[in-house]
CSV table of C-alpha atoms in Angstrom, one decimal:
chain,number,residue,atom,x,y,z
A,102,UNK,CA,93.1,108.8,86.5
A,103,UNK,CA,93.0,105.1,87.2
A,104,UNK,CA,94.4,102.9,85.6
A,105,UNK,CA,91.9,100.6,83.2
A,106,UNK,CA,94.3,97.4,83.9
A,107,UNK,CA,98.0,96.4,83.4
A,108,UNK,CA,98.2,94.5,80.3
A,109,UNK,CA,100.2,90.3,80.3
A,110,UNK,CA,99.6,87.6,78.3
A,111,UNK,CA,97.1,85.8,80.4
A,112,UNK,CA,95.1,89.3,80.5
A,113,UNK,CA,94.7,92.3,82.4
A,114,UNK,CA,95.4,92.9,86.3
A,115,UNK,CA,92.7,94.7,87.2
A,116,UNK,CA,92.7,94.7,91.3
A,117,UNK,CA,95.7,94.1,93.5
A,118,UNK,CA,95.4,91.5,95.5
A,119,UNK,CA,97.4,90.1,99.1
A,120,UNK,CA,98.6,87.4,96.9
A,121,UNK,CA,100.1,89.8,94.2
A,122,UNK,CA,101.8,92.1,97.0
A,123,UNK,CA,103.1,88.4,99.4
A,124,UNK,CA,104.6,87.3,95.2
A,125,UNK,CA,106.3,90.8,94.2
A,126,UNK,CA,107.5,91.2,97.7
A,127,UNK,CA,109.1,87.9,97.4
A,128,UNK,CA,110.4,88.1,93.9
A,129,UNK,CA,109.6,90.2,91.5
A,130,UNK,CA,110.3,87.5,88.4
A,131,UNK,CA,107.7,85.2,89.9
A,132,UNK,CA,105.3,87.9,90.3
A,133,UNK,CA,106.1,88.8,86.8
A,134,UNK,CA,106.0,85.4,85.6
A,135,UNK,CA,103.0,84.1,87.4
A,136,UNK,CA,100.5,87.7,87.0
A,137,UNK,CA,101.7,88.9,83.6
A,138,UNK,CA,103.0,86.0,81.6
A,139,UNK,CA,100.6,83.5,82.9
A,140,UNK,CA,102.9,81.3,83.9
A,141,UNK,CA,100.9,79.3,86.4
A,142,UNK,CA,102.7,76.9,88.8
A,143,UNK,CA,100.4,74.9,91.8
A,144,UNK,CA,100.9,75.6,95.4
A,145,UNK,CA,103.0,73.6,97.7
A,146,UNK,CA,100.9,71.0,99.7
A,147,UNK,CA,100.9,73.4,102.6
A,148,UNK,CA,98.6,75.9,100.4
A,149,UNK,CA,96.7,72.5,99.7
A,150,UNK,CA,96.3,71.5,103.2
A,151,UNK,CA,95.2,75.0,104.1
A,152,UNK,CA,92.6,75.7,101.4
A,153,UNK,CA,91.0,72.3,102.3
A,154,UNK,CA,90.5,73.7,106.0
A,155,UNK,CA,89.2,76.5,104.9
A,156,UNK,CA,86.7,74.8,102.8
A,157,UNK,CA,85.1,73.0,106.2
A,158,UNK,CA,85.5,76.3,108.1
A,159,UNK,CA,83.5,78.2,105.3
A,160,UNK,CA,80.7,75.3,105.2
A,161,UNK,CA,80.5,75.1,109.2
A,162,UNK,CA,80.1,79.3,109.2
A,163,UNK,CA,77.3,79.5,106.4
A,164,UNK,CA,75.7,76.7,108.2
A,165,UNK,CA,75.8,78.8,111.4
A,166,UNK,CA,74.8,82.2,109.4
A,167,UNK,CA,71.3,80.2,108.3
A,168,UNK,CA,71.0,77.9,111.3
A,169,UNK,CA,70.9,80.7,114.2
A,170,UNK,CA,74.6,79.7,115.4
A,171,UNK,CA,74.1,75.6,114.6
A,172,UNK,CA,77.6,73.8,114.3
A,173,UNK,CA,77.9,71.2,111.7
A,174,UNK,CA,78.9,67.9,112.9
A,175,UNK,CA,82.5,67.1,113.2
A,176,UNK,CA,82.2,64.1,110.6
A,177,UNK,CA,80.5,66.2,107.6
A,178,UNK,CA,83.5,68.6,108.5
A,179,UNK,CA,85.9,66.3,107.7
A,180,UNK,CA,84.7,64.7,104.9
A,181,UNK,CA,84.4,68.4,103.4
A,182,UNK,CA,87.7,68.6,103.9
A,183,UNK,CA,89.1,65.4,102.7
A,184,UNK,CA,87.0,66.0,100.0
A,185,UNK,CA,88.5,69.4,99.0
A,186,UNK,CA,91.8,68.9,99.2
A,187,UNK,CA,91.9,65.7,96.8
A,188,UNK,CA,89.7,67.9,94.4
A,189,UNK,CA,92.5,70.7,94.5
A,190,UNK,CA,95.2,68.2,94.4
A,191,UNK,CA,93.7,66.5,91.1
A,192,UNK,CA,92.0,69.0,89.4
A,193,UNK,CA,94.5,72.2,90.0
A,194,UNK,CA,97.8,70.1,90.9
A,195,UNK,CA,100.1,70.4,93.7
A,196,UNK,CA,104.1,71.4,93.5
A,197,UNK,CA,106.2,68.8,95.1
A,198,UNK,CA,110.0,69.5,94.7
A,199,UNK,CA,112.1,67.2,92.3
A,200,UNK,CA,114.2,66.2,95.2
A,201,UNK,CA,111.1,64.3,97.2
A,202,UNK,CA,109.0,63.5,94.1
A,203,UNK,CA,109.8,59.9,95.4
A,204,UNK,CA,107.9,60.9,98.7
A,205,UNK,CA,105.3,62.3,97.0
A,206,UNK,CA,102.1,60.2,98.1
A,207,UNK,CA,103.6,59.8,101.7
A,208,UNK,CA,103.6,64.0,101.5
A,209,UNK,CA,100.3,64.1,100.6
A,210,UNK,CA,98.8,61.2,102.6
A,211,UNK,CA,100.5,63.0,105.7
A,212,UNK,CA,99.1,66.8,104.7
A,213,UNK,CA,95.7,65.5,103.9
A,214,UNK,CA,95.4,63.7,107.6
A,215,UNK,CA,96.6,67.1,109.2
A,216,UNK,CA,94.0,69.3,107.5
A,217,UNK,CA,91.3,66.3,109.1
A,218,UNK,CA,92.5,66.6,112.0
A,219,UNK,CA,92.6,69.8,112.7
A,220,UNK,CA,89.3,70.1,111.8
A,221,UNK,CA,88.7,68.1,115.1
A,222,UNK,CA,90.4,70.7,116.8
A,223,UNK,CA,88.4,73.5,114.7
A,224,UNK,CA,85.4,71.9,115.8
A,225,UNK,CA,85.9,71.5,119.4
A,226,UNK,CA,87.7,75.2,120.3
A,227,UNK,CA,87.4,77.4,117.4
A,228,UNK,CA,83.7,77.0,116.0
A,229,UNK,CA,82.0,77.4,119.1
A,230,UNK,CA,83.6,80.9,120.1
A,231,UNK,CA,82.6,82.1,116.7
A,232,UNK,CA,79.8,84.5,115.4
A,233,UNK,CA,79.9,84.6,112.0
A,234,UNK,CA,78.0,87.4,110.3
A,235,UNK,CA,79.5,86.2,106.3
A,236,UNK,CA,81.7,83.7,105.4
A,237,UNK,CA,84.3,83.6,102.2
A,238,UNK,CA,83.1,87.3,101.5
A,239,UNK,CA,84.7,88.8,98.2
A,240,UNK,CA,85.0,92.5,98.4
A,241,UNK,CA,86.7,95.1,96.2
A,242,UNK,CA,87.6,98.6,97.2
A,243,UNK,CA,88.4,101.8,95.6
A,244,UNK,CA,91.3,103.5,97.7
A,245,UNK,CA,92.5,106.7,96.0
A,246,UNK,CA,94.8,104.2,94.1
A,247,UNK,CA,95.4,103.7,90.1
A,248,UNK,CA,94.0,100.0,90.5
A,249,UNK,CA,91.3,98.8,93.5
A,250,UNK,CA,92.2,96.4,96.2
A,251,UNK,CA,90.0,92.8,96.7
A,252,UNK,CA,90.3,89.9,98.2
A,253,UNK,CA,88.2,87.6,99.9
A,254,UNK,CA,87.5,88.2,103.6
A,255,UNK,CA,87.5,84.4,105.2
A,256,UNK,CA,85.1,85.0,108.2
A,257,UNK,CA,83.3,88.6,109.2
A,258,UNK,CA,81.8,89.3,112.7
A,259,UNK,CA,80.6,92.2,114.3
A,260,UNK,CA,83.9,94.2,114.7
A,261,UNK,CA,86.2,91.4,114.1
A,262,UNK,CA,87.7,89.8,111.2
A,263,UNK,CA,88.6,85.6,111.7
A,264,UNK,CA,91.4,83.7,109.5
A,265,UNK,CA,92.0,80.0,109.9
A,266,UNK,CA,95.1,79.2,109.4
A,267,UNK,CA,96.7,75.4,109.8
A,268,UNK,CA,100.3,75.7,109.8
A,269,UNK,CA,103.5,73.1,110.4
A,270,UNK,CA,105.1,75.5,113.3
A,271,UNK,CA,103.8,78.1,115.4
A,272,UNK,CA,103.8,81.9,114.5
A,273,UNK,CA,103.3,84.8,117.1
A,274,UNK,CA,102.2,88.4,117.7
A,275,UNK,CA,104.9,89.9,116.3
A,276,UNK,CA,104.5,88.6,113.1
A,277,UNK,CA,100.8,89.1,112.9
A,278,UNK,CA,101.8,92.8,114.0
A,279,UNK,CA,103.9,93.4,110.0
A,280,UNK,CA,101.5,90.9,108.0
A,281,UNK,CA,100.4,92.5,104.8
A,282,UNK,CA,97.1,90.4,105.0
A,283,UNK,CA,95.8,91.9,108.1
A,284,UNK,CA,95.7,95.0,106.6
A,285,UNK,CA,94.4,94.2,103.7
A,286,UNK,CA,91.2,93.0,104.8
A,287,UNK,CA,90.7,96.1,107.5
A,288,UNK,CA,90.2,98.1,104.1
A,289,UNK,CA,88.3,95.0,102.5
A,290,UNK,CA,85.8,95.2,105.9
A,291,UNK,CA,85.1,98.7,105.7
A,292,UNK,CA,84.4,98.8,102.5
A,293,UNK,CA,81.9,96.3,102.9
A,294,UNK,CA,80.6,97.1,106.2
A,295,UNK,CA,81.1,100.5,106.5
A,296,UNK,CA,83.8,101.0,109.4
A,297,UNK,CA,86.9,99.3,110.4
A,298,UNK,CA,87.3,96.1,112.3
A,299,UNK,CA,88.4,96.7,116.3
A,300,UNK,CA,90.6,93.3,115.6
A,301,UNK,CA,91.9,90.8,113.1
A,302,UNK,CA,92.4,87.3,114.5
A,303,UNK,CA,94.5,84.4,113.3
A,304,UNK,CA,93.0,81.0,114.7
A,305,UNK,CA,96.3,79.2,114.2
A,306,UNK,CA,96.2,75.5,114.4
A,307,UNK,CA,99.0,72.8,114.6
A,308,UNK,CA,98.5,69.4,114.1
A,309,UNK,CA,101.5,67.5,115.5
A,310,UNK,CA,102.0,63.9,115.5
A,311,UNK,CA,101.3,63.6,119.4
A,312,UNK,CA,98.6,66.3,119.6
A,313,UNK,CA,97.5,69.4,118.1
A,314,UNK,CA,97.5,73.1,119.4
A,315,UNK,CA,95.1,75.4,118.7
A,316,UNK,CA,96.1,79.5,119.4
A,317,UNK,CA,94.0,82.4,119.1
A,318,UNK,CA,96.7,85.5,117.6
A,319,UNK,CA,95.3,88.7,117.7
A,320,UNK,CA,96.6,92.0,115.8
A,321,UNK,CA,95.4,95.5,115.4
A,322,UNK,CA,95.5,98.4,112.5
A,323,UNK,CA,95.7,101.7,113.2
A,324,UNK,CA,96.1,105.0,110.9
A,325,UNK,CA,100.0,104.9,110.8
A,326,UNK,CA,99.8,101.1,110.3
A,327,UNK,CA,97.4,101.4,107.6
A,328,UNK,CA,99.5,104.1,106.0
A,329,UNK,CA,102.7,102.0,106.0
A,330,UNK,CA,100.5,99.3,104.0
A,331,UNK,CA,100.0,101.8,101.6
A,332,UNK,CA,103.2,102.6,100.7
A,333,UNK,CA,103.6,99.0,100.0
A,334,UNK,CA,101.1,99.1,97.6
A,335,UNK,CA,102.4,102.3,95.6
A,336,UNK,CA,105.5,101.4,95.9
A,337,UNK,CA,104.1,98.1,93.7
A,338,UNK,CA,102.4,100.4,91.6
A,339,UNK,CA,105.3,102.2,90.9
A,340,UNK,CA,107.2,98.5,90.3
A,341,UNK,CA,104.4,97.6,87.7
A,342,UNK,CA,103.8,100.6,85.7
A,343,UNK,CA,107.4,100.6,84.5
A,344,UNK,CA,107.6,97.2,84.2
A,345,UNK,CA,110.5,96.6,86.7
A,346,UNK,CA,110.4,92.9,88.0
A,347,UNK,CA,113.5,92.4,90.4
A,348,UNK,CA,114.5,88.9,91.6
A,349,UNK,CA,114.9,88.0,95.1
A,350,UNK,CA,117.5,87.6,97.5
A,351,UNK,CA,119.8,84.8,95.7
A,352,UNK,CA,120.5,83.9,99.5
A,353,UNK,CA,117.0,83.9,100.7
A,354,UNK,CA,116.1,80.3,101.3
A,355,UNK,CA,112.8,80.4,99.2
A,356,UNK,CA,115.1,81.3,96.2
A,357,UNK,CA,115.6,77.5,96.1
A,358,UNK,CA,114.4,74.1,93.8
A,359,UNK,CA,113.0,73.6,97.5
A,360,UNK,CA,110.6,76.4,97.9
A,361,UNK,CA,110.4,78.1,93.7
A,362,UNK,CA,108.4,76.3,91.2
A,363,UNK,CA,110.2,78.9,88.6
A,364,UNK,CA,113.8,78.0,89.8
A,365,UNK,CA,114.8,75.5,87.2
A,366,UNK,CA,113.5,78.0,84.4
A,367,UNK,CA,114.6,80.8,85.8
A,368,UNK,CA,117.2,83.2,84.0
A,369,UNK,CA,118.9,84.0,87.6
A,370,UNK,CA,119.6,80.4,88.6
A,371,UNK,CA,123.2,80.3,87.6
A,372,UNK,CA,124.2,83.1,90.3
A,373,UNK,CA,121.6,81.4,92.7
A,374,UNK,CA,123.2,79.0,95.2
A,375,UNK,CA,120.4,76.3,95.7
């Protein structure tokens, strides 16, 4: 029988979610901390600088959805954008690390310019090969699991699934290839839709300080892939029905004050090297 929910202070988890599975793969105490306990720490900028991107991206794709493939002008973009991310920033926070609190405006001066421009670069390569059929879709699923899987689906097409992503270095195929949130939204897409997507795409964008690169990545699911993803997600199950929280890799450079909101608080920090 399903599960009705896994019970924390903050309330019940009722779905699993990309972002749980990314957490618990990356340290169980976080996961256990941030989903159970309620223990809520903010995003690095990066997450900031990202979410503000996708907020343009989503506003230029509805706009196309009701405007028979109409882009949005460049300049309402960006101002979406701008807007968003000093919203997130203010209203939900940001975690800078104690060691470049003193650089703290220059960090977010400098991530806030990168998500404008590479809206530029959004506007002029990626929205004009698009064809959105639903943008920012949230979808939940019932899998044969004790919990559903949902998530929210960035940008649907016919057969094809679209992520933005604005990152500080490049990524590849490879990676794309053993991503957990590829596969995630193949089973998101077809339970919405119906079938599976022929292709998930990551529409990777680097602003530099002398330019900015824009690179289409590509990456397929098939049955044994999909199956491996699953094991992932028992194997969580498994994790949080008996209430077994590990901590990461004390030599894993996200178990850091750099990277880990929770590392100053966190039981394990006097074996962590930081």
């Amino acid at each position: 029988m399903p599960m009705e929910g896994v019970q924390g202070v903050a309330g019940m988890i009722r779905s699993i979610h990309q972002s749980m599975i990314n957490t618990w793969l990356r340290c169980g105490v976080q996961f256990e901390r941030r989903y159970l306990l309620g223990d809520i720490i903010p995003p690095g900028v990066a997450a900031r600088r990202g979410s503000a991107g996708h907020k343009g991206a989503d506003l230029n794709a509805r706009n196309m959805i009701e405007h028979d493939g109409q882009i949005m002008p460049l300049d309402s973009l960006q101002d979406a954008v701008r807007d968003e991310f000093v919203r997130l920033v203010k209203e939900e926070g940001v975690f800078i690390p104690q060691a470049q609190l003193s650089e703290k405006n220059a960090i977010l001066n400098d991530n806030l310019n990168q998500a404008v421009t590479a809206m530029e670069k959004y506007h002029s390569d990626v929205a004009p090969i698009i064809k959105p059929v639903a943008s920012e879709l949230m979808v939940q699923a019932y899998i044969g699991l004790d919990l559903p899987i949902a998530g929210t689906i960035d940008l649907a097409e016919d057969r094809r699934i679209r992520d933005l992503k604005i990152r500080g270095k490049a990524s590849n195929s490879e990676a794309a290839a053993t991503d957990i949130q590829p596969s995630f939204y193949y089973e998101l897409y077809r339970a919405h839709f119906g079938f599976y997507p022929d292709e998930f795409v990551y529409d990777e964008i680097i602003p530099l300080k002398t330019k900015t690169n824009y690179s289409p990545i590509p990456t397929t699911r098939d049955k044994a892939s999909m199956a491996r993803w699953r094991l992932y997600l028992e194997a969580f199950l498994r994790d949080l029905n008996a209430g077994i929280f590990r901590p990461a890799d004390p030599g894993h450079f996200l178990c850091s004050k750099l990277w880990c909101g929770y590392y100053q608080t966190c039981p394990y920090k006097s074996k962590i090297a930081a």
